[in-house]
Amino acid sequence: MDYSTNFSKSTSKKKVVAVVGGGLVGALNACYFAKRGFQVEVFESREDIRQAKIVKGRSINLALSHRGRQALKQVGMEDTIVSKGIPMHSRMIHSLNGTQYPIPYGKKGQCIFVMLCSVTAAAETYSNTKLNFAHKLLNWINHTLTFSLSISLSLFLKYLIVGCDGAFSAIRKQFLRQSRFNFSQTYIPHGYLELTMPPINGEFAMKPNYLHIWPRNTFMMIALPNLDKTFTCTLFMPFDEFENVTTGDQVIEFFQKYFPDAIPLIGADALKRDYFRLPAQAMVSVKCSPYHLSDKCVLMGDAAHAVVPFYGQGMNAGFEDCLVFNEIMDQLNEDFSAVLPEYTRVRVPDDHAIADLAMYNYVEMRSHVNSKWFLFRKYIDNFLHIIMPRTIIPLYTMVTFTRTRYHEAVKRWHWQDKVRNDIVHSSLYKGI
């Protein structure tokens, strides 16, 4: 099938973008480029999950916050996505003794949303966008992308390739052949396993407007609500701990010891069955630089910066990639020879910063939230933010409820940490 000939004829007078990867970031990118008048071809290796009878694999629930909302807003999607999501105003901490207490995310009215709506349908509304499912990228040689089903797409100077094909990106492999391309991937020693908490009498088994967390120092479980009144429970734990639990009875014994209040909500029989339904999945953090190859190709989303899921920023950072790239195209008049290197310059330090913060936040979620000192520092941060709202802004607020650049938020956090510690120590010294 000579796809390249047909494609070239139909787009010979148009600006063309080939988006490889039709997930969240790829679909949103398609909307951005289509809105600017580009002819957009999206290639996704998987079948269209909207039509699939069985959806294979797993995914950690997605939390939409300010950065992602701003990216969606630019293409008119924010209200639709938010209206179909579930707001969460606080973390709800489940202690070992069964007591619960909330830790608000920010000021009154600030919340994050469990995202329960796809952006794929929005991309299809543009007449200049075509979604090609079950098209796995096999090769990229001499400006030609070759996909499964013997389909090839020849790319000339006017074409741009946007790699949005995930943490194990086939597009990024081409970058590895280039000189001075930096790349690292790190698997953390923890995996994740998903369980389902069913409704009780047709209603949520727990309060739905919270991110429920069972912090247990070296591991934790979280639960997020779904529209069907279930909760998706995700157990994060070192792989060697998973390997120590090998029978249904051991599963119940383990949950009785660490998550006793969850057993009647999930169901003992369901726990025994679902714990072994799929093995624990690995989590990887990916960093690379630069994000572009000449003026021909650019990486976005997990293809550029896969992060572990503990700050709830993976999707939001990917969506913000689309927004930042669009802003730079405005500034530089869509001149890709200038846009792509500028995008790398601006975005790399921010994405590396959120990758590090995601690693840090896992320790906070599974351990620090149990600490009275941590809760006291949270109280001090919030108090200082109230009396000095422009000077002291909690890290989580900067990351989740503003578009402060990630690396600048980290710098400010370190400075504020010193200021807060000086205030606390001074107060203790004076006996206040």
PDB file of N, CA and C in Angstrom, residues 128-187:
ATOM      1  N   ASN A 128      -9.341  18.669   9.284  1.00  0.00           N
ATOM      2  CA  ASN A 128      -7.971  18.531   8.798  1.00  0.00           C
ATOM      3  C   ASN A 128      -7.138  17.590   9.672  1.00  0.00           C
ATOM      4  N   THR A 129      -7.809  16.735  10.429  1.00  0.00           N
ATOM      5  CA  THR A 129      -7.119  15.746  11.266  1.00  0.00           C
ATOM      6  C   THR A 129      -7.616  14.348  10.930  1.00  0.00           C
ATOM      7  N   LYS A 130      -6.684  13.411  10.809  1.00  0.00           N
ATOM      8  CA  LYS A 130      -7.039  12.017  10.572  1.00  0.00           C
ATOM      9  C   LYS A 130      -6.368  11.150  11.629  1.00  0.00           C
ATOM     10  N   LEU A 131      -7.154  10.302  12.286  1.00  0.00           N
ATOM     11  CA  LEU A 131      -6.629   9.384  13.288  1.00  0.00           C
ATOM     12  C   LEU A 131      -6.455   8.004  12.663  1.00  0.00           C
ATOM     13  N   ASN A 132      -5.238   7.483  12.747  1.00  0.00           N
ATOM     14  CA  ASN A 132      -4.919   6.174  12.176  1.00  0.00           C
ATOM     15  C   ASN A 132      -4.583   5.220  13.312  1.00  0.00           C
ATOM     16  N   PHE A 133      -5.511   4.340  13.675  1.00  0.00           N
ATOM     17  CA  PHE A 133      -5.284   3.376  14.754  1.00  0.00           C
ATOM     18  C   PHE A 133      -4.659   2.095  14.199  1.00  0.00           C
ATOM     19  N   ALA A 134      -4.082   1.310  15.099  1.00  0.00           N
ATOM     20  CA  ALA A 134      -3.406   0.048  14.740  1.00  0.00           C
ATOM     21  C   ALA A 134      -2.288   0.290  13.732  1.00  0.00           C
ATOM     22  N   HIS A 135      -1.616   1.418  13.863  1.00  0.00           N
ATOM     23  CA  HIS A 135      -0.478   1.770  13.012  1.00  0.00           C
ATOM     24  C   HIS A 135       0.771   1.871  13.893  1.00  0.00           C
ATOM     25  N   LYS A 136       1.458   0.782  14.034  1.00  0.00           N
ATOM     26  CA  LYS A 136       2.665   0.743  14.859  1.00  0.00           C
ATOM     27  C   LYS A 136       3.867   1.177  14.035  1.00  0.00           C
ATOM     28  N   LEU A 137       4.646   2.114  14.595  1.00  0.00           N
ATOM     29  CA  LEU A 137       5.849   2.579  13.907  1.00  0.00           C
ATOM     30  C   LEU A 137       6.907   1.477  13.930  1.00  0.00           C
ATOM     31  N   LEU A 138       7.349   1.067  12.745  1.00  0.00           N
ATOM     32  CA  LEU A 138       8.351   0.013  12.638  1.00  0.00           C
ATOM     33  C   LEU A 138       9.744   0.575  12.407  1.00  0.00           C
ATOM     34  N   ASN A 139       9.822   1.682  11.664  1.00  0.00           N
ATOM     35  CA  ASN A 139      11.139   2.197  11.315  1.00  0.00           C
ATOM     36  C   ASN A 139      11.042   3.664  10.920  1.00  0.00           C
ATOM     37  N   TRP A 140      12.169   4.352  11.022  1.00  0.00           N
ATOM     38  CA  TRP A 140      12.273   5.746  10.591  1.00  0.00           C
ATOM     39  C   TRP A 140      13.659   5.941  10.010  1.00  0.00           C
ATOM     40  N   ILE A 141      13.735   5.914   8.678  1.00  0.00           N
ATOM     41  CA  ILE A 141      15.015   6.018   7.982  1.00  0.00           C
ATOM     42  C   ILE A 141      14.861   6.985   6.815  1.00  0.00           C
ATOM     43  N   ASN A 142      15.832   7.886   6.679  1.00  0.00           N
ATOM     44  CA  ASN A 142      15.858   8.806   5.538  1.00  0.00           C
ATOM     45  C   ASN A 142      14.534   9.564   5.370  1.00  0.00           C
ATOM     46  N   HIS A 143      14.052  10.115   6.451  1.00  0.00           N
ATOM     47  CA  HIS A 143      12.832  10.931   6.439  1.00  0.00           C
ATOM     48  C   HIS A 143      11.583  10.150   6.062  1.00  0.00           C
ATOM     49  N   THR A 144      11.621   8.832   6.225  1.00  0.00           N
ATOM     50  CA  THR A 144      10.446   8.019   5.937  1.00  0.00           C
ATOM     51  C   THR A 144      10.040   7.230   7.179  1.00  0.00           C
ATOM     52  N   LEU A 145       8.802   7.421   7.618  1.00  0.00           N
ATOM     53  CA  LEU A 145       8.230   6.651   8.713  1.00  0.00           C
ATOM     54  C   LEU A 145       7.540   5.434   8.122  1.00  0.00           C
ATOM     55  N   THR A 146       7.885   4.256   8.603  1.00  0.00           N
ATOM     56  CA  THR A 146       7.257   3.031   8.124  1.00  0.00           C
ATOM     57  C   THR A 146       6.440   2.421   9.253  1.00  0.00           C
ATOM     58  N   PHE A 147       5.158   2.182   8.966  1.00  0.00           N
ATOM     59  CA  PHE A 147       4.246   1.642   9.958  1.00  0.00           C
ATOM     60  C   PHE A 147       3.866   0.213   9.605  1.00  0.00           C
ATOM     61  N   SER A 148       3.227  -0.460  10.539  1.00  0.00           N
ATOM     62  CA  SER A 148       2.707  -1.796  10.291  1.00  0.00           C
ATOM     63  C   SER A 148       1.703  -1.751   9.139  1.00  0.00           C
ATOM     64  N   LEU A 149       1.351  -2.887   8.614  1.00  0.00           N
ATOM     65  CA  LEU A 149       0.451  -3.010   7.464  1.00  0.00           C
ATOM     66  C   LEU A 149       1.098  -2.467   6.200  1.00  0.00           C
ATOM     67  N   SER A 150       2.465  -2.431   6.172  1.00  0.00           N
ATOM     68  CA  SER A 150       3.224  -2.010   4.981  1.00  0.00           C
ATOM     69  C   SER A 150       2.889  -0.592   4.541  1.00  0.00           C
ATOM     70  N   ILE A 151       2.631   0.263   5.498  1.00  0.00           N
ATOM     71  CA  ILE A 151       2.327   1.663   5.200  1.00  0.00           C
ATOM     72  C   ILE A 151       3.564   2.504   5.470  1.00  0.00           C
ATOM     73  N   SER A 152       3.898   3.367   4.542  1.00  0.00           N
ATOM     74  CA  SER A 152       5.039   4.254   4.738  1.00  0.00           C
ATOM     75  C   SER A 152       4.625   5.684   4.472  1.00  0.00           C
ATOM     76  N   LEU A 153       5.270   6.597   5.147  1.00  0.00           N
ATOM     77  CA  LEU A 153       4.976   8.022   5.023  1.00  0.00           C
ATOM     78  C   LEU A 153       6.294   8.749   4.815  1.00  0.00           C
ATOM     79  N   SER A 154       6.475   9.296   3.606  1.00  0.00           N
ATOM     80  CA  SER A 154       7.705  10.012   3.299  1.00  0.00           C
ATOM     81  C   SER A 154       7.595  11.444   3.807  1.00  0.00           C
ATOM     82  N   LEU A 155       8.611  11.876   4.516  1.00  0.00           N
ATOM     83  CA  LEU A 155       8.588  13.196   5.151  1.00  0.00           C
ATOM     84  C   LEU A 155       9.640  14.099   4.516  1.00  0.00           C
ATOM     85  N   PHE A 156       9.199  15.237   4.004  1.00  0.00           N
ATOM     86  CA  PHE A 156      10.106  16.167   3.372  1.00  0.00           C
ATOM     87  C   PHE A 156      10.251  17.409   4.243  1.00  0.00           C
ATOM     88  N   LEU A 157      10.868  18.430   3.728  1.00  0.00           N
ATOM     89  CA  LEU A 157      11.239  19.574   4.561  1.00  0.00           C
ATOM     90  C   LEU A 157      10.039  20.250   5.229  1.00  0.00           C
ATOM     91  N   LYS A 158       8.858  20.193   4.597  1.00  0.00           N
ATOM     92  CA  LYS A 158       7.712  20.912   5.150  1.00  0.00           C
ATOM     93  C   LYS A 158       7.007  20.125   6.248  1.00  0.00           C
ATOM     94  N   TYR A 159       7.423  18.895   6.505  1.00  0.00           N
ATOM     95  CA  TYR A 159       6.751  18.053   7.487  1.00  0.00           C
ATOM     96  C   TYR A 159       7.424  18.168   8.851  1.00  0.00           C
ATOM     97  N   LEU A 160       6.614  18.027   9.883  1.00  0.00           N
ATOM     98  CA  LEU A 160       7.133  17.953  11.242  1.00  0.00           C
ATOM     99  C   LEU A 160       6.639  16.665  11.880  1.00  0.00           C
ATOM    100  N   ILE A 161       7.538  15.947  12.530  1.00  0.00           N
ATOM    101  CA  ILE A 161       7.176  14.757  13.287  1.00  0.00           C
ATOM    102  C   ILE A 161       7.106  15.140  14.755  1.00  0.00           C
ATOM    103  N   VAL A 162       6.004  14.807  15.412  1.00  0.00           N
ATOM    104  CA  VAL A 162       5.847  15.059  16.843  1.00  0.00           C
ATOM    105  C   VAL A 162       5.743  13.703  17.540  1.00  0.00           C
ATOM    106  N   GLY A 163       6.754  13.372  18.315  1.00  0.00           N
ATOM    107  CA  GLY A 163       6.802  12.085  19.013  1.00  0.00           C
ATOM    108  C   GLY A 163       6.081  12.160  20.344  1.00  0.00           C
ATOM    109  N   CYS A 164       4.910  11.539  20.419  1.00  0.00           N
ATOM    110  CA  CYS A 164       4.121  11.489  21.652  1.00  0.00           C
ATOM    111  C   CYS A 164       3.829  10.032  21.990  1.00  0.00           C
ATOM    112  N   ASP A 165       4.785   9.152  21.716  1.00  0.00           N
ATOM    113  CA  ASP A 165       4.536   7.715  21.794  1.00  0.00           C
ATOM    114  C   ASP A 165       5.057   7.067  23.073  1.00  0.00           C
ATOM    115  N   GLY A 166       5.019   7.806  24.170  1.00  0.00           N
ATOM    116  CA  GLY A 166       5.176   7.202  25.482  1.00  0.00           C
ATOM    117  C   GLY A 166       6.590   6.985  25.967  1.00  0.00           C
ATOM    118  N   ALA A 167       6.681   6.411  27.157  1.00  0.00           N
ATOM    119  CA  ALA A 167       7.959   6.257  27.851  1.00  0.00           C
ATOM    120  C   ALA A 167       8.954   5.408  27.080  1.00  0.00           C
ATOM    121  N   PHE A 168       8.467   4.493  26.259  1.00  0.00           N
ATOM    122  CA  PHE A 168       9.354   3.626  25.481  1.00  0.00           C
ATOM    123  C   PHE A 168       9.273   4.003  24.001  1.00  0.00           C
ATOM    124  N   SER A 169       9.350   5.293  23.760  1.00  0.00           N
ATOM    125  CA  SER A 169       9.129   5.906  22.462  1.00  0.00           C
ATOM    126  C   SER A 169      10.007   5.328  21.352  1.00  0.00           C
ATOM    127  N   ALA A 170       9.341   4.932  20.260  1.00  0.00           N
ATOM    128  CA  ALA A 170      10.067   4.496  19.069  1.00  0.00           C
ATOM    129  C   ALA A 170      10.696   5.688  18.356  1.00  0.00           C
ATOM    130  N   ILE A 171      10.045   6.841  18.416  1.00  0.00           N
ATOM    131  CA  ILE A 171      10.621   8.049  17.825  1.00  0.00           C
ATOM    132  C   ILE A 171      11.909   8.429  18.535  1.00  0.00           C
ATOM    133  N   ARG A 172      11.914   8.335  19.867  1.00  0.00           N
ATOM    134  CA  ARG A 172      13.110   8.729  20.631  1.00  0.00           C
ATOM    135  C   ARG A 172      14.310   7.856  20.287  1.00  0.00           C
ATOM    136  N   LYS A 173      14.083   6.625  19.861  1.00  0.00           N
ATOM    137  CA  LYS A 173      15.199   5.740  19.493  1.00  0.00           C
ATOM    138  C   LYS A 173      16.045   6.354  18.375  1.00  0.00           C
ATOM    139  N   GLN A 174      15.398   7.112  17.493  1.00  0.00           N
ATOM    140  CA  GLN A 174      16.144   7.782  16.433  1.00  0.00           C
ATOM    141  C   GLN A 174      17.098   8.809  17.025  1.00  0.00           C
ATOM    142  N   PHE A 175      16.679   9.466  18.095  1.00  0.00           N
ATOM    143  CA  PHE A 175      17.522  10.466  18.743  1.00  0.00           C
ATOM    144  C   PHE A 175      18.785   9.820  19.318  1.00  0.00           C
ATOM    145  N   LEU A 176      18.667   8.561  19.771  1.00  0.00           N
ATOM    146  CA  LEU A 176      19.802   7.885  20.386  1.00  0.00           C
ATOM    147  C   LEU A 176      20.954   7.682  19.410  1.00  0.00           C
ATOM    148  N   ARG A 177      20.661   7.765  18.117  1.00  0.00           N
ATOM    149  CA  ARG A 177      21.707   7.615  17.103  1.00  0.00           C
ATOM    150  C   ARG A 177      22.478   8.911  16.878  1.00  0.00           C
ATOM    151  N   GLN A 178      21.990  10.000  17.464  1.00  0.00           N
ATOM    152  CA  GLN A 178      22.591  11.302  17.229  1.00  0.00           C
ATOM    153  C   GLN A 178      23.666  11.612  18.270  1.00  0.00           C
ATOM    154  N   SER A 179      24.623  12.405  17.850  1.00  0.00           N
ATOM    155  CA  SER A 179      25.670  12.843  18.763  1.00  0.00           C
ATOM    156  C   SER A 179      25.103  13.839  19.763  1.00  0.00           C
ATOM    157  N   ARG A 180      25.601  13.789  20.991  1.00  0.00           N
ATOM    158  CA  ARG A 180      25.273  14.760  22.046  1.00  0.00           C
ATOM    159  C   ARG A 180      23.811  14.710  22.465  1.00  0.00           C
ATOM    160  N   PHE A 181      23.220  13.538  22.407  1.00  0.00           N
ATOM    161  CA  PHE A 181      21.873  13.362  22.944  1.00  0.00           C
ATOM    162  C   PHE A 181      21.984  12.660  24.284  1.00  0.00           C
ATOM    163  N   ASN A 182      21.471  13.282  25.333  1.00  0.00           N
ATOM    164  CA  ASN A 182      21.531  12.738  26.680  1.00  0.00           C
ATOM    165  C   ASN A 182      20.252  11.978  26.996  1.00  0.00           C
ATOM    166  N   PHE A 183      20.408  10.802  27.580  1.00  0.00           N
ATOM    167  CA  PHE A 183      19.242   9.983  27.890  1.00  0.00           C
ATOM    168  C   PHE A 183      19.508   9.152  29.144  1.00  0.00           C
ATOM    169  N   SER A 184      18.505   9.074  30.015  1.00  0.00           N
ATOM    170  CA  SER A 184      18.604   8.191  31.180  1.00  0.00           C
ATOM    171  C   SER A 184      17.215   7.676  31.523  1.00  0.00           C
ATOM    172  N   GLN A 185      17.158   6.459  31.997  1.00  0.00           N
ATOM    173  CA  GLN A 185      15.904   5.940  32.531  1.00  0.00           C
ATOM    174  C   GLN A 185      16.202   5.223  33.837  1.00  0.00           C
ATOM    175  N   THR A 186      15.321   5.403  34.796  1.00  0.00           N
ATOM    176  CA  THR A 186      15.505   4.830  36.123  1.00  0.00           C
ATOM    177  C   THR A 186      14.222   4.131  36.548  1.00  0.00           C
ATOM    178  N   TYR A 187      14.342   2.839  36.825  1.00  0.00           N
ATOM    179  CA  TYR A 187      13.220   2.108  37.400  1.00  0.00           C
ATOM    180  C   TYR A 187      13.310   2.212  38.916  1.00  0.00           C
TER     181      TYR A 187
END
